[in-house]
Coordinates of C-alpha atoms in Angstrom, one line a residue:
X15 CA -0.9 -6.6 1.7
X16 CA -2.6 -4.5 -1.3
X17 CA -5.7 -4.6 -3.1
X18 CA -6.6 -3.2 -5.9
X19 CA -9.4 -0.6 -7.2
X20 CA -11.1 -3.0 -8.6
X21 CA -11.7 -5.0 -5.6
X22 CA -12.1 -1.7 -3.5
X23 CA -15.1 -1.1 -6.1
X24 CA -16.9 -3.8 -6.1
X25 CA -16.6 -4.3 -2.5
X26 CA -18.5 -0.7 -2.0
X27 CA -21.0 -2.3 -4.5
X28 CA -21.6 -5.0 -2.8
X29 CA -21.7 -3.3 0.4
X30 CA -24.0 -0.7 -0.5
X31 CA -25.8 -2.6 -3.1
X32 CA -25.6 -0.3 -5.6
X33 CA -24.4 -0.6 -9.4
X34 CA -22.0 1.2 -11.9
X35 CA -24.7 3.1 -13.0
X36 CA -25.2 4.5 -9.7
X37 CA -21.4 5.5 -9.2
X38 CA -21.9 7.3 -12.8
X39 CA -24.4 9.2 -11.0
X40 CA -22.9 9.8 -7.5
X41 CA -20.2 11.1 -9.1
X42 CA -21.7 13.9 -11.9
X43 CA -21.6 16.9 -9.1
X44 CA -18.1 16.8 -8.6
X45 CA -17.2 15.8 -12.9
X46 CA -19.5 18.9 -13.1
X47 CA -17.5 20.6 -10.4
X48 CA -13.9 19.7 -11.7
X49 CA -14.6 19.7 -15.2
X50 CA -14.3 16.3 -15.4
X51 CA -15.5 13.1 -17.3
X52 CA -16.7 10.3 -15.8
X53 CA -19.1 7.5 -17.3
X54 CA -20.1 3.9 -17.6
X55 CA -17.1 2.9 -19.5
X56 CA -14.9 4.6 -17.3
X57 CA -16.5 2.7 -14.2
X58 CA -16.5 -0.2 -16.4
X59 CA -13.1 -0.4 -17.0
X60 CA -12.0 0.0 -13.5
X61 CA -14.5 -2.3 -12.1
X62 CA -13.1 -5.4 -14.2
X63 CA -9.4 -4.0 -13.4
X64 CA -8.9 -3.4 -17.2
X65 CA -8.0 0.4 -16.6
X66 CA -6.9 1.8 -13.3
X67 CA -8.0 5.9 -12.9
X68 CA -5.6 8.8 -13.0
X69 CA -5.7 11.1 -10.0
X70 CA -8.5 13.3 -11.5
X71 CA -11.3 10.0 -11.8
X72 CA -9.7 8.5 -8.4
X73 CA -10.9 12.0 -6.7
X74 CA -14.0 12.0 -8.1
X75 CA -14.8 8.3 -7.0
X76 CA -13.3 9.3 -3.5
X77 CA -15.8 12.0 -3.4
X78 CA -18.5 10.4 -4.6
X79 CA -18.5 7.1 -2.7
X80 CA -17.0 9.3 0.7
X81 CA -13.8 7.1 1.0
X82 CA -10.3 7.9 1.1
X83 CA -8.1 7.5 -1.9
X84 CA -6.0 6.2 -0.4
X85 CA -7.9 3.3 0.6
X86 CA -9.6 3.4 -2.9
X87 CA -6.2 2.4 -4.2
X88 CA -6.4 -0.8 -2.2
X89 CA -3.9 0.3 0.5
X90 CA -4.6 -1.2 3.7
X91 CA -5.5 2.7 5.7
X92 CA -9.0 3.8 7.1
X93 CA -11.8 3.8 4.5
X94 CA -13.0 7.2 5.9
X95 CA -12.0 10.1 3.6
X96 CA -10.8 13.5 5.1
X97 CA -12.9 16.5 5.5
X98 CA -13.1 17.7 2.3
X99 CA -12.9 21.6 1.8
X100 CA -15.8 22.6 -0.8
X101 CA -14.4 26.5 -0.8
X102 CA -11.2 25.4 -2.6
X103 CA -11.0 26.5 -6.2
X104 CA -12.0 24.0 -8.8
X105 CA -8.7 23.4 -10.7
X106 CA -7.3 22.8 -7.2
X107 CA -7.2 20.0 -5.6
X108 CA -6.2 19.2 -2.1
X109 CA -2.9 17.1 -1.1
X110 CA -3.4 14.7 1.4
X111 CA -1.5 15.5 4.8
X112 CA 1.9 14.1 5.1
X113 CA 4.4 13.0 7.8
X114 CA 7.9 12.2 7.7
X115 CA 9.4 8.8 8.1
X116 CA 12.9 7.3 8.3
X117 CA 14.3 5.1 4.8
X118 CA 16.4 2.1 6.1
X119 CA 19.4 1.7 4.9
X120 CA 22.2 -0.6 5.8
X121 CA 21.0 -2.0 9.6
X122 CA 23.8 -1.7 11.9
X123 CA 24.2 -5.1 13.8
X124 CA 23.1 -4.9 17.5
X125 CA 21.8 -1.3 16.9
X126 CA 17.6 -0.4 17.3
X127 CA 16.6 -0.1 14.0
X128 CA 15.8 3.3 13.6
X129 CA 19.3 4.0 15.5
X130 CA 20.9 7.5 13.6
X131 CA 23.1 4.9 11.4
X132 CA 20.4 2.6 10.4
X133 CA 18.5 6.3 8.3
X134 CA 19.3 6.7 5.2
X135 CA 16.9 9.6 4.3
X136 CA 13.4 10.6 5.5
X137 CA 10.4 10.2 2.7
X138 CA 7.0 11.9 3.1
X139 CA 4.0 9.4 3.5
X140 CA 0.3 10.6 3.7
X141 CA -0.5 10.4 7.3
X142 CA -3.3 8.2 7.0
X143 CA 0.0 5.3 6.1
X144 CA 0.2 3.3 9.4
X145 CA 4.2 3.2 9.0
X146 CA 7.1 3.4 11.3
X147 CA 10.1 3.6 8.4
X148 CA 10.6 2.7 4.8
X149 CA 12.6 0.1 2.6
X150 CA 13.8 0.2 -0.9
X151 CA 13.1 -2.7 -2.7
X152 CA 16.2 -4.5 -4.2
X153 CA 15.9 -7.0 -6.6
X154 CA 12.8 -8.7 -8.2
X155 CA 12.2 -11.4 -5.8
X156 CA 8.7 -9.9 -4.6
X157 CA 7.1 -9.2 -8.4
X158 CA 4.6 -11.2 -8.2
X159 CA 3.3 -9.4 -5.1
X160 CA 3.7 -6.3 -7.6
X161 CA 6.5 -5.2 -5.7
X162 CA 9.6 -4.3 -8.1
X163 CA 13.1 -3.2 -8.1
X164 CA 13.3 -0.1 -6.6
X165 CA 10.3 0.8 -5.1
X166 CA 9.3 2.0 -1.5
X167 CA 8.2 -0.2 0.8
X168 CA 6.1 1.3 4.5
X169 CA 6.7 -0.9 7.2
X170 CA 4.6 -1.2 10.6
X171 CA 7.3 -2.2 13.0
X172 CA 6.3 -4.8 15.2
X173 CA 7.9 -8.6 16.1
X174 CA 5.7 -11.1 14.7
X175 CA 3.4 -11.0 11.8
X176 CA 0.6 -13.6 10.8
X177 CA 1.1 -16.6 8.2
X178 CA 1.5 -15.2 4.2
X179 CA 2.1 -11.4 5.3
X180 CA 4.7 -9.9 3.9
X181 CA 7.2 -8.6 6.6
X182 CA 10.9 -7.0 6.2
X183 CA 13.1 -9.5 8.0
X184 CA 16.9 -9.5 9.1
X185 CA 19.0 -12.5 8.7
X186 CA 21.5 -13.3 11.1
X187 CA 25.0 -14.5 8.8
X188 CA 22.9 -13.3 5.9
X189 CA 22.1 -10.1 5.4
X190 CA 23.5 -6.5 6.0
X191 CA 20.4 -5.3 5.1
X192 CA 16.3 -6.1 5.7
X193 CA 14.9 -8.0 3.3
X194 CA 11.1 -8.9 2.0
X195 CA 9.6 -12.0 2.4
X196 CA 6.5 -13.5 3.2
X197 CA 6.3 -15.4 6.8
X198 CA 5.0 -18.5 7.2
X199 CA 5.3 -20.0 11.1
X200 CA 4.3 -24.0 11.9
X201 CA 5.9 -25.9 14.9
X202 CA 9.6 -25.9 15.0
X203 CA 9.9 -24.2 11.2
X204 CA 9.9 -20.5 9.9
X205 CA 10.0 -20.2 6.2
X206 CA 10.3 -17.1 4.6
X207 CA 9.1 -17.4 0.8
X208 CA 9.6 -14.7 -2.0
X209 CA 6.8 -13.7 -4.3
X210 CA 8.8 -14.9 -7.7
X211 CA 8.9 -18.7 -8.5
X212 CA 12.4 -18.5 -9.9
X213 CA 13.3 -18.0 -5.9
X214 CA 13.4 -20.5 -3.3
X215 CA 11.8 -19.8 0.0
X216 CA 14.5 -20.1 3.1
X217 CA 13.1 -22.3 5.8
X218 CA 14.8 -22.4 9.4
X219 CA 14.2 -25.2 11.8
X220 CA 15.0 -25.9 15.5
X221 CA 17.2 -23.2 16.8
X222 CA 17.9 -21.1 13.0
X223 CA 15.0 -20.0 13.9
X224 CA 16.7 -17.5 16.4
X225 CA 18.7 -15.9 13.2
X226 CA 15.5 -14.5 11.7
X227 CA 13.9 -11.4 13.1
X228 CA 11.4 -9.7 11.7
X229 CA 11.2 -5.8 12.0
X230 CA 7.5 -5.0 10.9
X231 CA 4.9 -5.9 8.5
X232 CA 4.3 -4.0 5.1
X233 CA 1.7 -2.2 4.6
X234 CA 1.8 -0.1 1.7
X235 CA 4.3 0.5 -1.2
X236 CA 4.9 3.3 -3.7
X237 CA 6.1 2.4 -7.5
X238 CA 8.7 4.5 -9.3
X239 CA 7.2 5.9 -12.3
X240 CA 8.7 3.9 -15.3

């Protein structure tokens, strides 16, 4: 679902065939712009996913390598950055644009789910977020997919998702409320697996298949600060 800056790194590396030394340098007109420091063991550090860089360093890199933050954060949104605005003043920097979607809470049975008693708030997501409505996390059966108690899940809405992808899912006889699992499909079997081995995955065969229905895919999540 995510990747990380690390892997969003080196894949621009590889990419463009460049090396940390060369992001050092990329980046020294906007460090000298904002103020900033940015050097090889800074790079270093996030290239090996030892350190992951505060919003200062993560504008910089977006900047220097032209790609979004966003998408240097490993979410899965366009690589292309926004037109940045050079006139801005140099402690300033720009938010990204941002829309409003619908939190989920409690789904009402046999209602659409963004029907008026499904919403339990709206949250602002960057508009570059290819999400429909939002979950919060309950529980710490997704941690290993670094998803914890309590924090924000974007959902795509759509019916079907592909084989390991993480997908909110209703439970006929089960749940009240979406849940997060990851889907696997084969012939006459769904099984919907949690990322925490103390969890066993559910698996429906035959016609309990028909109880599961999956609302959308997720596609990005947001951490509480802790």
């Amino acid at each position: 679902m995510k990747s990380s800056t690390s892997e969003r790194l080196r894949e621009i590396m590889r990419e463009r065939n460049i090396k940390q030394a060369d992001i050092v340098r990329l980046a020294e007109p906007y460090c000298a712009k904002f103020r900033q420091k940015l050097g090889r063991n800074d790079i270093s550090q996030f290239v090996s996913g030892k350190v992951k860089p505060g919003q200062w360093k993560l504008t910089i890199l977006g900047l220097a390598l032209n790609v979004s933050e966003a998408w240097l954060m490993g979410y899965d949104v366009p690589r292309d950055r926004d037109t940045y605005d050079p006139d801005l003043p140099s402690n300033i920097l720009p938010l990204p644009k941002t829309r409003k979607v619908p939190l989920l809470g409690t789904i009402a049975c046999g209602e659409p789910i963004l029907a008026t008693e499904n919403i339990a708030a709206y949250l602002d997501v960057a508009e570059e977020i290819h999400c429909d409505f939002a979950l919060r996390c309950k529980g710490d059966s997704m941690m290993d997919a670094r998803i914890l108690d309590g924090d924000v899940v974007y959902i795509r809405h759509q019916p079907d998702v592909e084989n390991g992808e993480i997908a909110a899912v209703l439970i006929d006889g089960m749940e009240t409320e979406a849940t997060l699992k990851r889907v696997y499909k084969s012939e006459g079997q769904l099984m919907l697996t949690p990322a925490n081995a103390a969890y066993s995955p559910l698996v429906f065969i035959g016609e309990d298949i028909a109880r599961v229905r999956i609302l959308g895919k997720a596609v990005a999540f947001a951490s509480l600060v802790r």
